[in-house]
């Protein structure tokens, strides 16, 4: 286990590599580490306590909020607010972004965080792994003033750090600060993350495709053609289909084994389903840092200029050669082609 380097040690050892190092980002990553352990504890006992089922609320996107979504949101929000290390938080579970005043109401903290506290939460009831996804930026408005929407509307290529926690057979925290992707596995007995997957690399090729094929009839023609290609009998094909329905888990498996994850537009979801700011951008940053690619089918995810906090985009993310092949099929049709 790499001489038993813990996440805490790793964060401190690498602080000097951050471009604007002042210790704040290290504190922020440490808070995510702490909150993830609290959520992990709750996720693990979800089958035992009366925490399953919906909380009776609906979020801004009209989806039922699961109790564990609400719980995870509260834990991450509370931890980040109490430690006064960010100036603003946007969450999948909050309609609008939240302004954090910081020490002495000074609005002096540098970073904003965007977070999906419990992604794939419809899987919780059936004991399938779920995850937390986060994305961190430096604010663009002046220090000392409350954050504004502008601080959150930054393209993904300006992310300072991004990562996810996968609450799976083991719990892992995987993140990047722009110097490669590091994976840490939690030892639940003592509550410590250890560096288990240093410098993770997406295999350039893969033989797994992951998408909800049940919606085939609603997909754009380029996606249908690419799927047909995946299923053709050739030397390295047909590929295997693997779809958990939890972005974090599907992405994580593909990054280790080689594969592509697709959530396209469809006649049912013309903008796609996944959210640009706290699902697609962090995954795209991780993918590129691991040598993979992330596209909306026509352009690099990380170059999309956001306009809305909860904006959705289509995504093709994974092994470089697979994403490029999918893009070739998409390029045969104009982006606004009818389904
Ligand atoms: P959520 O943020 O409401 O949990 O939705 C995101 C999830 C992803 O984890 C997953 O890949 C996708 O939605 C599954 O959607 P579908 O059921 O349409 O295949
Ligand atoms: Mg989500």
Short mmCIF file of C-alpha atoms and ligand atoms in Angstrom, two decimals:
data_model
loop_
_atom_site.label_atom_id
_atom_site.label_comp_id
_atom_site.label_asym_id
_atom_site.label_seq_id
_atom_site.Cartn_x
_atom_site.Cartn_y
_atom_site.Cartn_z
CA UNK A 1 0.00 0.00 0.00
CA UNK A 2 2.64 2.52 -1.05
CA UNK A 3 4.39 2.65 2.31
CA UNK A 4 1.06 3.43 3.96
CA UNK A 5 0.78 7.04 2.86
CA UNK A 6 -2.42 8.45 4.27
CA UNK A 7 -4.60 11.01 2.52
CA UNK A 8 -3.84 13.52 5.26
CA UNK A 9 -0.10 13.10 4.74
CA UNK A 10 -0.48 13.24 0.98
CA UNK A 11 -2.42 16.50 1.11
CA UNK A 12 0.21 18.14 3.32
CA UNK A 13 3.14 16.78 1.31
CA UNK A 14 1.70 18.09 -1.94
CA UNK A 15 0.49 21.47 -0.75
CA UNK A 16 3.54 23.15 -2.27
CA UNK A 17 2.50 21.94 -5.74
CA UNK A 18 -0.66 24.02 -5.75
CA UNK A 19 -0.25 27.09 -7.83
CA UNK A 20 -1.60 29.51 -5.22
CA UNK A 21 -0.67 27.55 -2.17
CA UNK A 22 -1.77 29.09 1.09
CA UNK A 23 -3.05 26.00 2.85
CA UNK A 24 -6.70 26.82 2.17
CA UNK A 25 -7.12 24.18 -0.51
CA UNK A 26 -5.50 21.61 1.79
CA UNK A 27 -8.01 22.49 4.50
CA UNK A 28 -10.81 22.24 2.01
CA UNK A 29 -9.72 18.77 0.86
CA UNK A 30 -9.42 17.73 4.50
CA UNK A 31 -13.00 18.83 5.11
CA UNK A 32 -14.21 16.75 2.17
CA UNK A 33 -12.27 13.82 3.61
CA UNK A 34 -13.98 14.26 6.97
CA UNK A 35 -17.50 14.71 5.56
CA UNK A 36 -17.05 11.69 3.29
CA UNK A 37 -16.29 9.50 6.31
CA UNK A 38 -19.44 10.66 8.07
CA UNK A 39 -21.55 9.99 4.97
CA UNK A 40 -19.82 6.65 4.43
CA UNK A 41 -20.77 5.58 7.93
CA UNK A 42 -24.43 6.43 7.25
CA UNK A 43 -24.47 4.84 3.78
CA UNK A 44 -23.03 1.62 5.21
CA UNK A 45 -25.77 1.25 7.76
CA UNK A 46 -28.54 2.38 5.39
CA UNK A 47 -30.05 -1.07 5.32
CA UNK A 48 -30.20 -1.23 9.09
CA UNK A 49 -31.91 1.94 10.11
CA UNK A 50 -35.03 3.72 9.10
CA UNK A 51 -33.28 6.04 6.72
CA UNK A 52 -34.39 4.53 3.44
CA UNK A 53 -37.13 5.93 1.28
CA UNK A 54 -37.88 9.47 0.23
CA UNK A 55 -37.80 12.44 2.56
CA UNK A 56 -41.00 13.81 1.08
CA UNK A 57 -39.29 16.77 -0.60
CA UNK A 58 -38.67 17.39 -4.26
CA UNK A 59 -35.54 19.23 -5.44
CA UNK A 60 -35.52 22.03 -8.03
CA UNK A 61 -35.35 19.53 -10.87
CA UNK A 62 -38.56 17.82 -9.78
CA UNK A 63 -36.84 14.67 -8.54
CA UNK A 64 -37.68 13.00 -5.27
CA UNK A 65 -34.98 13.58 -2.71
CA UNK A 66 -33.97 10.40 -0.95
CA UNK A 67 -33.39 10.67 2.77
CA UNK A 68 -29.73 9.89 2.32
CA UNK A 69 -29.39 12.65 -0.30
CA UNK A 70 -30.68 15.11 2.23
CA UNK A 71 -28.42 13.72 4.92
CA UNK A 72 -25.31 13.79 2.70
CA UNK A 73 -26.11 17.32 1.60
CA UNK A 74 -26.43 18.45 5.21
CA UNK A 75 -23.15 16.81 6.21
CA UNK A 76 -21.12 18.35 3.39
CA UNK A 77 -22.76 21.77 3.75
CA UNK A 78 -22.35 21.80 7.53
CA UNK A 79 -18.73 20.67 7.42
CA UNK A 80 -17.77 23.24 4.81
CA UNK A 81 -19.71 26.04 6.50
CA UNK A 82 -18.44 25.28 10.00
CA UNK A 83 -14.83 25.20 8.91
CA UNK A 84 -15.22 28.52 7.09
CA UNK A 85 -12.96 27.55 4.20
CA UNK A 86 -15.09 28.30 1.17
CA UNK A 87 -16.87 31.48 0.20
CA UNK A 88 -19.71 29.73 -1.59
CA UNK A 89 -21.29 26.34 -2.18
CA UNK A 90 -23.54 25.10 -4.96
CA UNK A 91 -25.18 21.72 -4.52
CA UNK A 92 -27.42 19.50 -6.60
CA UNK A 93 -29.77 19.50 -3.64
CA UNK A 94 -29.96 23.29 -3.24
CA UNK A 95 -32.01 25.46 -5.60
CA UNK A 96 -29.49 28.31 -5.51
CA UNK A 97 -25.88 28.72 -4.45
CA UNK A 98 -25.16 29.50 -0.81
CA UNK A 99 -22.98 32.45 0.24
CA UNK A 100 -20.56 31.67 3.09
CA UNK A 101 -19.46 34.73 5.02
CA UNK A 102 -16.32 33.22 6.52
CA UNK A 103 -14.36 34.47 9.49
CA UNK A 104 -15.78 37.69 10.97
CA UNK A 105 -18.15 37.90 8.01
CA UNK A 106 -15.16 38.98 5.94
CA UNK A 107 -15.95 37.04 2.75
CA UNK A 108 -12.22 36.46 2.54
CA UNK A 109 -12.12 32.81 1.50
CA UNK A 110 -10.83 32.10 -1.99
CA UNK A 111 -12.63 28.99 -3.14
CA UNK A 112 -16.11 27.99 -4.25
CA UNK A 113 -17.20 24.37 -4.32
CA UNK A 114 -19.87 22.68 -6.41
CA UNK A 115 -21.05 19.33 -5.19
CA UNK A 116 -23.38 16.44 -5.87
CA UNK A 117 -23.54 15.09 -2.32
CA UNK A 118 -25.00 11.69 -3.18
CA UNK A 119 -25.07 10.81 -6.84
CA UNK A 120 -26.99 7.75 -7.98
CA UNK A 121 -29.08 7.87 -4.84
CA UNK A 122 -31.99 6.04 -6.45
CA UNK A 123 -29.67 3.02 -6.04
CA UNK A 124 -29.41 3.31 -2.26
CA UNK A 125 -32.56 1.31 -1.58
CA UNK A 126 -31.14 -1.67 -3.45
CA UNK A 127 -27.65 -1.66 -1.96
CA UNK A 128 -25.87 -0.49 -5.11
CA UNK A 129 -22.88 1.80 -4.75
CA UNK A 130 -23.35 5.56 -4.84
CA UNK A 131 -20.96 8.48 -4.78
CA UNK A 132 -20.17 12.10 -3.96
CA UNK A 133 -18.77 14.35 -6.71
CA UNK A 134 -17.06 17.72 -6.13
CA UNK A 135 -15.53 20.52 -8.15
CA UNK A 136 -13.48 23.44 -6.80
CA UNK A 137 -12.71 26.84 -8.35
CA UNK A 138 -11.03 30.04 -7.25
CA UNK A 139 -13.59 32.82 -7.02
CA UNK A 140 -13.42 35.46 -9.74
CA UNK A 141 -15.14 38.30 -7.84
CA UNK A 142 -13.02 40.37 -5.41
CA UNK A 143 -12.15 39.00 -1.97
CA UNK A 144 -14.14 40.70 0.76
CA UNK A 145 -17.39 40.75 -1.21
CA UNK A 146 -20.13 38.09 -1.21
CA UNK A 147 -19.79 35.54 -4.00
CA UNK A 148 -22.07 35.92 -7.00
CA UNK A 149 -23.34 33.56 -9.70
CA UNK A 150 -20.31 34.56 -11.79
CA UNK A 151 -18.01 32.70 -9.38
CA UNK A 152 -19.82 29.46 -10.20
CA UNK A 153 -20.24 29.99 -13.96
CA UNK A 154 -16.64 29.13 -14.85
CA UNK A 155 -15.67 26.68 -17.57
CA UNK A 156 -14.34 23.35 -16.32
CA UNK A 157 -10.81 24.03 -17.53
CA UNK A 158 -10.48 26.54 -14.67
CA UNK A 159 -11.13 23.93 -11.97
CA UNK A 160 -8.47 23.91 -9.26
CA UNK A 161 -9.41 20.47 -7.98
CA UNK A 162 -12.10 17.88 -8.52
CA UNK A 163 -12.87 14.40 -7.36
CA UNK A 164 -15.33 11.86 -6.14
CA UNK A 165 -15.96 9.45 -3.33
CA UNK A 166 -17.32 6.05 -4.28
CA UNK A 167 -19.15 4.26 -1.49
CA UNK A 168 -18.65 0.77 -2.92
CA UNK A 169 -17.29 -2.58 -1.82
CA UNK A 170 -14.57 -0.35 -0.42
CA UNK A 171 -14.94 3.36 -0.04
CA UNK A 172 -12.50 5.34 -2.15
CA UNK A 173 -11.71 9.00 -2.50
CA UNK A 174 -10.25 9.86 -5.90
CA UNK A 175 -9.16 13.39 -6.75
CA UNK A 176 -6.98 15.61 -8.87
CA UNK A 177 -5.46 19.03 -8.35
CA UNK A 178 -4.18 19.09 -11.91
CA UNK A 179 -1.15 16.87 -11.32
CA UNK A 180 -2.60 13.47 -12.16
CA UNK A 181 -5.27 11.46 -10.40
CA UNK A 182 -4.74 9.84 -7.02
CA UNK A 183 -6.97 7.21 -5.42
CA UNK A 184 -7.25 6.54 -1.68
CA UNK A 185 -9.04 3.62 -0.05
CA UNK A 186 -10.68 3.93 3.35
CA UNK A 187 -9.70 1.51 6.08
CA UNK A 188 -13.06 1.53 7.87
CA UNK A 189 -11.67 -0.03 11.05
CA UNK A 190 -9.63 3.07 11.85
CA UNK A 191 -11.27 5.64 9.57
CA UNK A 192 -8.13 6.43 7.57
CA UNK A 193 -7.75 6.77 3.82
CA UNK A 194 -4.57 5.25 2.35
CA UNK A 195 -3.03 5.94 -1.04
CA UNK A 196 -3.95 2.75 -2.90
CA UNK A 197 -4.08 3.91 -6.54
CA UNK A 198 -1.31 6.45 -7.25
CA UNK A 199 -1.37 8.22 -10.59
CA UNK A 200 -4.37 6.41 -12.10
CA UNK A 201 -4.37 6.25 -15.91
CA UNK A 202 -7.29 5.52 -18.20
CA UNK A 203 -6.25 2.73 -20.59
CA UNK A 204 -6.15 4.35 -24.07
CA UNK A 205 -8.43 1.66 -25.42
CA UNK A 206 -11.11 -0.32 -23.66
CA UNK A 207 -13.83 -2.85 -24.30
CA UNK A 208 -16.64 -1.66 -22.03
CA UNK A 209 -19.46 0.68 -23.01
CA UNK A 210 -21.80 2.09 -20.37
CA UNK A 211 -25.07 3.78 -21.16
CA UNK A 212 -28.76 3.25 -20.54
CA UNK A 213 -29.52 1.22 -23.64
CA UNK A 214 -33.17 1.00 -22.65
CA UNK A 215 -33.55 4.50 -24.13
CA UNK A 216 -32.05 3.40 -27.47
CA UNK A 217 -35.10 4.44 -29.47
CA UNK A 218 -34.75 8.02 -28.19
CA UNK A 219 -31.00 8.41 -28.94
CA UNK A 220 -29.50 10.58 -31.70
CA UNK A 221 -28.51 8.65 -34.83
CA UNK A 222 -24.78 9.14 -34.13
CA UNK A 223 -25.14 7.33 -30.79
CA UNK A 224 -27.19 4.54 -32.37
CA UNK A 225 -24.49 4.08 -35.03
CA UNK A 226 -21.73 4.03 -32.42
CA UNK A 227 -23.65 1.43 -30.40
CA UNK A 228 -23.94 -0.74 -33.47
CA UNK A 229 -20.16 -0.40 -33.92
CA UNK A 230 -19.63 -1.48 -30.28
CA UNK A 231 -21.70 -4.59 -30.92
CA UNK A 232 -20.12 -5.63 -34.22
CA UNK A 233 -18.12 -8.83 -34.48
CA UNK A 234 -14.47 -7.76 -35.00
CA UNK A 235 -11.12 -8.70 -33.55
CA UNK A 236 -11.66 -6.65 -30.37
CA UNK A 237 -15.46 -6.44 -30.50
CA UNK A 238 -18.22 -6.79 -29.54
CA UNK A 239 -17.52 -4.82 -26.37
CA UNK A 240 -19.10 -5.64 -23.04
CA UNK A 241 -22.02 -3.59 -21.80
CA UNK A 242 -21.76 -2.54 -18.15
CA UNK A 243 -24.16 0.00 -16.67
CA UNK A 244 -24.65 0.37 -12.94
CA UNK A 245 -26.69 3.56 -13.18
CA UNK A 246 -24.37 5.30 -10.72
CA UNK A 247 -22.11 7.67 -12.63
CA UNK A 248 -19.31 7.51 -10.07
CA UNK A 249 -19.20 3.72 -10.07
CA UNK A 250 -19.49 3.39 -13.85
CA UNK A 251 -16.78 6.02 -14.35
CA UNK A 252 -14.51 4.47 -11.73
CA UNK A 253 -14.72 1.00 -13.24
CA UNK A 254 -14.07 2.32 -16.73
CA UNK A 255 -11.06 4.34 -15.56
CA UNK A 256 -9.51 1.23 -14.04
CA UNK A 257 -10.44 -1.22 -16.80
CA UNK A 258 -10.82 0.94 -19.91
CA UNK A 259 -14.22 1.95 -21.25
CA UNK A 260 -16.59 4.70 -22.24
CA UNK A 261 -19.54 6.17 -20.32
CA UNK A 262 -22.21 7.92 -22.37
CA UNK A 263 -25.26 9.91 -21.30
CA UNK A 264 -26.44 11.40 -24.59
CA UNK A 265 -29.19 13.79 -25.47
CA UNK A 266 -32.42 12.06 -26.37
CA UNK A 267 -35.85 12.96 -27.61
CA UNK A 268 -36.93 12.58 -23.97
CA UNK A 269 -34.03 14.63 -22.52
CA UNK A 270 -32.94 17.08 -25.22
CA UNK A 271 -30.10 18.49 -23.10
CA UNK A 272 -29.03 15.12 -21.66
CA UNK A 273 -29.51 14.31 -17.99
CA UNK A 274 -26.26 14.95 -16.18
CA UNK A 275 -25.40 18.33 -14.75
CA UNK A 276 -22.45 20.22 -16.22
CA UNK A 277 -21.15 21.90 -13.10
CA UNK A 278 -21.08 19.18 -10.47
CA UNK A 279 -21.24 15.96 -12.49
CA UNK A 280 -19.72 16.40 -15.97
CA UNK A 281 -16.98 18.97 -15.32
CA UNK A 282 -15.37 17.18 -12.37
CA UNK A 283 -15.49 13.85 -14.22
CA UNK A 284 -14.06 15.51 -17.34
CA UNK A 285 -11.19 17.05 -15.35
CA UNK A 286 -10.41 13.67 -13.76
CA UNK A 287 -10.66 11.90 -17.13
CA UNK A 288 -8.25 14.27 -18.83
CA UNK A 289 -5.85 14.17 -15.90
CA UNK A 290 -5.87 10.38 -16.22
CA UNK A 291 -5.18 10.54 -19.98
CA UNK A 292 -8.80 10.03 -21.05
CA UNK A 293 -11.22 12.34 -22.85
CA UNK A 294 -14.56 13.98 -22.18
CA UNK A 295 -16.80 15.44 -24.86
CA UNK A 296 -20.43 16.42 -25.31
CA UNK A 297 -20.23 14.63 -28.66
CA UNK A 298 -19.05 17.73 -30.50
CA UNK A 299 -16.87 19.77 -28.13
CA UNK A 300 -14.64 19.37 -25.10
CA UNK A 301 -16.70 19.37 -21.91
CA UNK A 302 -14.11 21.50 -20.10
CA UNK A 303 -14.49 24.35 -22.62
CA UNK A 304 -18.26 24.75 -22.29
CA UNK A 305 -19.14 28.15 -20.82
CA UNK A 306 -21.87 27.51 -18.24
CA UNK A 307 -24.98 29.64 -18.14
CA UNK A 308 -27.03 27.99 -15.41
CA UNK A 309 -26.18 26.38 -12.08
CA UNK A 310 -28.14 23.20 -12.79
CA UNK A 311 -27.45 23.12 -16.53
CA UNK A 312 -27.47 19.69 -18.21
CA UNK A 313 -25.19 18.53 -21.00
CA UNK A 314 -24.68 15.27 -22.87
CA UNK A 315 -21.43 13.48 -22.02
CA UNK A 316 -19.08 10.94 -23.63
CA UNK A 317 -16.25 10.24 -21.20
CA UNK A 318 -13.60 7.58 -20.89
CA UNK A 319 -10.73 5.97 -22.76
CA UNK A 320 -9.28 8.34 -25.34
CA UNK A 321 -9.64 6.15 -28.42
CA UNK A 322 -13.17 5.13 -27.53
CA UNK A 323 -14.37 8.71 -27.01
CA UNK A 324 -12.71 9.78 -30.26
CA UNK A 325 -14.40 6.94 -32.13
CA UNK A 326 -17.79 7.94 -30.70
CA UNK A 327 -17.12 11.55 -31.75
CA UNK A 328 -16.46 10.37 -35.32
CA UNK A 329 -19.92 8.81 -35.43
CA UNK A 330 -21.50 11.93 -33.95
CA UNK A 331 -19.78 14.12 -36.55
CA UNK A 332 -21.74 12.36 -39.31
CA UNK A 333 -24.85 14.22 -38.19
CA UNK A 334 -25.47 17.87 -37.38
CA UNK A 335 -25.83 18.58 -33.70
CA UNK A 336 -29.43 19.73 -34.05
CA UNK A 337 -30.50 16.72 -36.17
CA UNK A 338 -33.86 15.25 -35.26
CA UNK A 339 -33.82 11.92 -33.45
P1 LIG B 1 -28.88 11.74 -9.79
O1 LIG B 1 -27.90 12.88 -9.65
O2 LIG B 1 -30.30 12.19 -9.67
O3 LIG B 1 -28.53 10.60 -8.89
O4 LIG B 1 -28.78 11.25 -11.31
C1 LIG B 1 -27.54 10.96 -11.86
C2 LIG B 1 -27.48 9.50 -12.16
C3 LIG B 1 -26.11 9.02 -12.51
O5 LIG B 1 -25.39 8.59 -11.40
C4 LIG B 1 -26.42 7.87 -13.41
O6 LIG B 1 -25.35 7.56 -14.25
C5 LIG B 1 -27.62 8.33 -14.15
O7 LIG B 1 -28.26 9.27 -13.31
C6 LIG B 1 -28.57 7.23 -14.43
O8 LIG B 1 -29.67 7.72 -15.14
P2 LIG B 1 -30.69 6.74 -15.88
O9 LIG B 1 -31.46 6.07 -14.80
O10 LIG B 1 -31.51 7.65 -16.72
O11 LIG B 1 -29.87 5.79 -16.69
MG1 LIG B 2 -26.31 13.46 -9.40
#
